[in-house]
């Protein structure tokens, strides 16, 4: 697996943390990167204008994605203004890796 750090580009947010996503190294394509990133961030893929490898490189094709290395930072640049809320942050229970049983443990 290739582990990447992804976030939504939004300079107006105080906290704009990255999340880590995993991609199968056998499926390193632009389409798969877009699909996994959007699913994890709760974004509609149709609203992504571009994917930026920080600090300043636009990813455009499968070869660009194949060159990525573990823990590189990426941003999804959306086509909409901040006023239009076209994405939602998935609730904790909707996120992959969420363990419902662990959340119910009491000490």
Short mmCIF file of N, CA and C in Angstrom, two decimals:
data_model
loop_
_atom_site.label_atom_id
_atom_site.label_comp_id
_atom_site.label_asym_id
_atom_site.label_seq_id
_atom_site.Cartn_x
_atom_site.Cartn_y
_atom_site.Cartn_z
N UNK A 1 0.82 -1.19 0.00
CA UNK A 1 0.00 0.00 0.00
C UNK A 1 0.86 1.25 0.00
N UNK A 2 0.36 2.27 -0.66
CA UNK A 2 0.96 3.59 -0.64
C UNK A 2 0.12 4.45 0.28
N UNK A 3 0.75 5.07 1.27
CA UNK A 3 0.03 5.92 2.23
C UNK A 3 0.27 7.37 1.84
N UNK A 4 -0.84 8.11 1.66
CA UNK A 4 -0.77 9.52 1.29
C UNK A 4 -1.54 10.35 2.30
N UNK A 5 -1.15 11.61 2.43
CA UNK A 5 -1.86 12.56 3.30
C UNK A 5 -2.68 13.47 2.40
N UNK A 6 -3.99 13.55 2.67
CA UNK A 6 -4.90 14.29 1.80
C UNK A 6 -5.78 15.21 2.63
N UNK A 7 -6.10 16.38 2.07
CA UNK A 7 -7.05 17.29 2.69
C UNK A 7 -7.74 18.10 1.60
N UNK A 8 -8.78 18.81 1.99
CA UNK A 8 -9.47 19.72 1.08
C UNK A 8 -8.78 21.07 1.19
N UNK A 9 -8.46 21.67 0.06
CA UNK A 9 -7.80 22.98 0.05
C UNK A 9 -8.82 24.02 0.48
N UNK A 10 -8.53 24.67 1.61
CA UNK A 10 -9.40 25.73 2.11
C UNK A 10 -8.60 26.62 3.06
N UNK A 11 -8.07 27.72 2.55
CA UNK A 11 -7.24 28.59 3.40
C UNK A 11 -8.04 29.30 4.50
N UNK A 12 -9.38 29.25 4.42
CA UNK A 12 -10.20 29.94 5.42
C UNK A 12 -10.43 29.11 6.68
N UNK A 13 -10.10 27.84 6.64
CA UNK A 13 -10.29 27.00 7.82
C UNK A 13 -9.11 27.15 8.76
N UNK A 14 -9.40 27.28 10.04
CA UNK A 14 -8.32 27.34 11.03
C UNK A 14 -7.61 26.00 11.13
N UNK A 15 -8.40 24.97 11.24
CA UNK A 15 -7.84 23.62 11.30
C UNK A 15 -8.20 22.91 10.01
N UNK A 16 -7.22 22.64 9.23
CA UNK A 16 -7.43 21.96 7.96
C UNK A 16 -6.48 20.77 7.92
N UNK A 17 -6.75 19.82 8.79
CA UNK A 17 -5.86 18.69 8.97
C UNK A 17 -5.90 17.73 7.78
N UNK A 18 -4.80 17.03 7.61
CA UNK A 18 -4.71 15.98 6.62
C UNK A 18 -5.29 14.70 7.21
N UNK A 19 -5.79 13.83 6.32
CA UNK A 19 -6.08 12.46 6.72
C UNK A 19 -5.15 11.57 5.90
N UNK A 20 -4.90 10.39 6.39
CA UNK A 20 -4.08 9.44 5.65
C UNK A 20 -4.99 8.47 4.92
N UNK A 21 -4.66 8.24 3.66
CA UNK A 21 -5.39 7.25 2.87
C UNK A 21 -4.40 6.22 2.36
N UNK A 22 -4.91 5.06 2.04
CA UNK A 22 -4.08 3.99 1.51
C UNK A 22 -4.55 3.65 0.11
N UNK A 23 -3.60 3.52 -0.80
CA UNK A 23 -3.89 3.08 -2.17
C UNK A 23 -3.12 1.80 -2.44
N UNK A 24 -3.76 0.88 -3.11
CA UNK A 24 -3.10 -0.35 -3.53
C UNK A 24 -2.05 0.00 -4.58
N UNK A 25 -0.84 -0.43 -4.39
CA UNK A 25 0.24 -0.09 -5.33
C UNK A 25 0.01 -0.69 -6.71
N UNK A 26 -0.87 -1.67 -6.81
CA UNK A 26 -1.20 -2.26 -8.11
C UNK A 26 -2.24 -1.43 -8.85
N UNK A 27 -2.86 -0.47 -8.16
CA UNK A 27 -3.90 0.36 -8.76
C UNK A 27 -3.59 1.85 -8.60
N UNK A 28 -2.37 2.24 -8.88
CA UNK A 28 -1.99 3.65 -8.73
C UNK A 28 -2.38 4.42 -9.98
N UNK A 29 -3.64 4.83 -10.03
CA UNK A 29 -4.13 5.62 -11.14
C UNK A 29 -4.73 6.91 -10.61
N UNK A 30 -4.85 7.89 -11.48
CA UNK A 30 -5.46 9.16 -11.09
C UNK A 30 -6.91 8.92 -10.66
N UNK A 31 -7.61 8.10 -11.42
CA UNK A 31 -9.02 7.82 -11.13
C UNK A 31 -9.19 7.17 -9.75
N UNK A 32 -8.32 6.23 -9.42
CA UNK A 32 -8.40 5.56 -8.11
C UNK A 32 -8.03 6.52 -6.98
N UNK A 33 -7.03 7.36 -7.18
CA UNK A 33 -6.66 8.37 -6.18
C UNK A 33 -7.84 9.31 -5.93
N UNK A 34 -8.48 9.77 -6.99
CA UNK A 34 -9.63 10.65 -6.86
C UNK A 34 -10.78 9.95 -6.13
N UNK A 35 -11.06 8.71 -6.49
CA UNK A 35 -12.15 7.96 -5.88
C UNK A 35 -11.95 7.77 -4.39
N UNK A 36 -10.77 7.30 -4.00
CA UNK A 36 -10.48 7.03 -2.59
C UNK A 36 -10.45 8.34 -1.79
N UNK A 37 -9.81 9.36 -2.32
CA UNK A 37 -9.72 10.64 -1.61
C UNK A 37 -11.11 11.23 -1.37
N UNK A 38 -11.94 11.22 -2.39
CA UNK A 38 -13.28 11.79 -2.26
C UNK A 38 -14.13 10.98 -1.29
N UNK A 39 -14.01 9.67 -1.33
CA UNK A 39 -14.77 8.83 -0.40
C UNK A 39 -14.37 9.13 1.04
N UNK A 40 -13.08 9.21 1.30
CA UNK A 40 -12.59 9.44 2.66
C UNK A 40 -12.92 10.84 3.17
N UNK A 41 -12.94 11.82 2.28
CA UNK A 41 -13.20 13.20 2.69
C UNK A 41 -14.67 13.61 2.56
N UNK A 42 -15.49 12.73 1.99
CA UNK A 42 -16.90 13.05 1.83
C UNK A 42 -17.16 14.11 0.77
N UNK A 43 -16.40 14.06 -0.32
CA UNK A 43 -16.51 15.04 -1.39
C UNK A 43 -17.05 14.36 -2.65
N UNK A 44 -17.89 15.07 -3.39
CA UNK A 44 -18.36 14.57 -4.66
C UNK A 44 -17.22 14.73 -5.68
N UNK A 45 -16.80 13.66 -6.36
CA UNK A 45 -15.69 13.77 -7.32
C UNK A 45 -15.95 14.78 -8.44
N UNK A 46 -17.21 15.03 -8.75
CA UNK A 46 -17.53 15.99 -9.81
C UNK A 46 -17.17 17.42 -9.42
N UNK A 47 -16.97 17.67 -8.12
CA UNK A 47 -16.66 19.02 -7.65
C UNK A 47 -15.17 19.25 -7.45
N UNK A 48 -14.36 18.28 -7.83
CA UNK A 48 -12.91 18.44 -7.69
C UNK A 48 -12.35 19.02 -8.98
N UNK A 49 -11.78 20.21 -8.86
CA UNK A 49 -11.18 20.88 -10.01
C UNK A 49 -9.84 20.25 -10.36
N UNK A 50 -9.03 20.00 -9.31
CA UNK A 50 -7.71 19.40 -9.53
C UNK A 50 -7.20 18.83 -8.22
N UNK A 51 -6.18 17.99 -8.36
CA UNK A 51 -5.47 17.45 -7.20
C UNK A 51 -4.08 18.05 -7.23
N UNK A 52 -3.70 18.67 -6.12
CA UNK A 52 -2.41 19.34 -6.03
C UNK A 52 -1.49 18.57 -5.09
N UNK A 53 -0.29 18.28 -5.58
CA UNK A 53 0.76 17.75 -4.70
C UNK A 53 1.46 18.96 -4.11
N UNK A 54 1.45 19.06 -2.80
CA UNK A 54 2.02 20.24 -2.17
C UNK A 54 3.54 20.25 -2.28
N UNK A 55 4.14 21.43 -2.49
CA UNK A 55 3.53 22.75 -2.34
C UNK A 55 2.86 23.28 -3.59
N UNK A 56 3.24 22.83 -4.80
CA UNK A 56 2.75 23.56 -5.97
C UNK A 56 2.72 22.76 -7.27
N UNK A 57 2.40 21.48 -7.22
CA UNK A 57 2.42 20.67 -8.43
C UNK A 57 1.05 20.03 -8.65
N UNK A 58 0.50 20.24 -9.84
CA UNK A 58 -0.79 19.66 -10.16
C UNK A 58 -0.60 18.24 -10.70
N UNK A 59 -1.39 17.30 -10.16
CA UNK A 59 -1.38 15.94 -10.69
C UNK A 59 -2.36 15.88 -11.85
N UNK A 60 -1.94 15.28 -12.98
CA UNK A 60 -2.78 15.28 -14.16
C UNK A 60 -3.07 13.90 -14.73
N UNK A 61 -2.21 12.94 -14.47
CA UNK A 61 -2.34 11.64 -15.14
C UNK A 61 -1.79 10.52 -14.27
N UNK A 62 -1.98 9.31 -14.75
CA UNK A 62 -1.57 8.12 -14.00
C UNK A 62 -0.08 8.11 -13.69
N UNK A 63 0.75 8.58 -14.61
CA UNK A 63 2.19 8.59 -14.38
C UNK A 63 2.57 9.50 -13.21
N UNK A 64 1.84 10.61 -13.07
CA UNK A 64 2.08 11.51 -11.94
C UNK A 64 1.79 10.80 -10.62
N UNK A 65 0.70 10.05 -10.60
CA UNK A 65 0.30 9.32 -9.39
C UNK A 65 1.29 8.21 -9.09
N UNK A 66 1.78 7.54 -10.13
CA UNK A 66 2.73 6.43 -9.94
C UNK A 66 4.03 6.91 -9.30
N UNK A 67 4.38 8.18 -9.45
CA UNK A 67 5.62 8.71 -8.87
C UNK A 67 5.47 9.13 -7.41
N UNK A 68 4.26 9.14 -6.89
CA UNK A 68 4.06 9.56 -5.50
C UNK A 68 4.75 8.60 -4.54
N UNK A 69 5.21 9.15 -3.43
CA UNK A 69 5.88 8.35 -2.41
C UNK A 69 5.09 8.44 -1.11
N UNK A 70 5.34 7.51 -0.20
CA UNK A 70 4.61 7.46 1.07
C UNK A 70 4.62 8.82 1.77
N UNK A 71 3.48 9.16 2.32
CA UNK A 71 3.25 10.34 3.16
C UNK A 71 3.39 11.68 2.43
N UNK A 72 3.31 11.67 1.10
CA UNK A 72 3.28 12.94 0.39
C UNK A 72 1.94 13.61 0.66
N UNK A 73 1.94 14.94 0.67
CA UNK A 73 0.75 15.72 1.00
C UNK A 73 0.06 16.20 -0.26
N UNK A 74 -1.26 15.93 -0.32
CA UNK A 74 -2.08 16.30 -1.47
C UNK A 74 -3.26 17.13 -1.00
N UNK A 75 -3.74 17.99 -1.90
CA UNK A 75 -4.95 18.77 -1.63
C UNK A 75 -5.93 18.58 -2.78
N UNK A 76 -7.21 18.46 -2.43
CA UNK A 76 -8.26 18.49 -3.43
C UNK A 76 -8.71 19.94 -3.56
N UNK A 77 -8.61 20.50 -4.75
CA UNK A 77 -9.06 21.86 -5.00
C UNK A 77 -10.45 21.75 -5.61
N UNK A 78 -11.44 22.31 -4.91
CA UNK A 78 -12.83 22.21 -5.34
C UNK A 78 -13.19 23.33 -6.30
N UNK A 79 -14.19 23.08 -7.14
CA UNK A 79 -14.60 24.05 -8.15
C UNK A 79 -15.60 25.05 -7.62
N UNK A 80 -16.03 24.91 -6.37
CA UNK A 80 -17.09 25.75 -5.83
C UNK A 80 -16.53 26.73 -4.81
N UNK A 81 -17.29 27.78 -4.55
CA UNK A 81 -16.89 28.74 -3.54
C UNK A 81 -17.17 28.18 -2.15
N UNK A 82 -16.59 28.79 -1.14
CA UNK A 82 -16.78 28.36 0.24
C UNK A 82 -18.24 28.47 0.68
N UNK A 83 -19.00 29.36 0.04
CA UNK A 83 -20.39 29.56 0.44
C UNK A 83 -21.26 28.37 0.08
N UNK A 84 -20.88 27.66 -0.97
CA UNK A 84 -21.64 26.48 -1.39
C UNK A 84 -21.07 25.25 -0.73
N UNK A 85 -21.80 24.68 0.16
CA UNK A 85 -21.33 23.51 0.89
C UNK A 85 -21.73 22.26 0.12
N UNK A 86 -20.88 21.84 -0.81
CA UNK A 86 -21.21 20.71 -1.65
C UNK A 86 -20.57 19.42 -1.16
N UNK A 87 -19.97 19.46 -0.02
CA UNK A 87 -19.42 18.25 0.57
C UNK A 87 -19.78 18.24 2.03
N UNK A 88 -19.69 17.08 2.60
CA UNK A 88 -19.93 16.97 4.03
C UNK A 88 -18.87 16.07 4.61
N UNK A 89 -18.50 16.33 5.82
CA UNK A 89 -17.52 15.50 6.50
C UNK A 89 -18.27 14.29 7.03
N UNK A 90 -17.83 13.08 6.68
CA UNK A 90 -18.55 11.90 7.16
C UNK A 90 -18.48 11.81 8.67
N UNK A 91 -19.55 11.31 9.25
CA UNK A 91 -19.56 11.15 10.70
C UNK A 91 -18.53 10.09 11.07
N UNK A 92 -18.16 10.07 12.33
CA UNK A 92 -17.14 9.14 12.79
C UNK A 92 -17.50 7.71 12.45
N UNK A 93 -18.76 7.34 12.60
CA UNK A 93 -19.17 5.96 12.34
C UNK A 93 -19.17 5.61 10.86
N UNK A 94 -19.17 6.62 9.97
CA UNK A 94 -19.15 6.37 8.53
C UNK A 94 -17.73 6.24 7.99
N UNK A 95 -16.77 6.67 8.72
CA UNK A 95 -15.38 6.64 8.24
C UNK A 95 -14.84 5.23 8.27
N UNK A 96 -14.02 4.92 7.27
CA UNK A 96 -13.40 3.61 7.27
C UNK A 96 -12.43 3.51 8.44
N UNK A 97 -12.33 2.37 9.00
CA UNK A 97 -11.44 2.17 10.14
C UNK A 97 -12.10 2.48 11.46
N UNK A 98 -13.35 2.93 11.46
CA UNK A 98 -14.06 3.21 12.70
C UNK A 98 -14.46 1.90 13.35
N UNK A 99 -14.18 1.76 14.62
CA UNK A 99 -14.49 0.53 15.34
C UNK A 99 -15.58 0.83 16.35
N UNK A 100 -16.81 0.42 16.02
CA UNK A 100 -17.96 0.71 16.87
C UNK A 100 -17.79 0.07 18.25
N UNK A 101 -17.30 -1.16 18.30
CA UNK A 101 -17.14 -1.84 19.59
C UNK A 101 -16.14 -1.10 20.47
N UNK A 102 -15.05 -0.61 19.86
CA UNK A 102 -14.04 0.10 20.64
C UNK A 102 -14.61 1.41 21.18
N UNK A 103 -15.53 2.03 20.44
CA UNK A 103 -16.09 3.30 20.89
C UNK A 103 -17.05 3.11 22.06
N UNK A 104 -17.50 1.89 22.28
CA UNK A 104 -18.46 1.62 23.34
C UNK A 104 -17.79 1.11 24.62
N UNK A 105 -16.49 0.97 24.61
CA UNK A 105 -15.80 0.49 25.80
C UNK A 105 -15.89 1.51 26.90
N UNK A 106 -16.11 1.05 28.11
CA UNK A 106 -16.13 1.95 29.26
C UNK A 106 -15.05 1.50 30.23
N UNK A 107 -14.52 2.44 30.92
CA UNK A 107 -13.45 2.14 31.88
C UNK A 107 -13.92 2.41 33.27
#
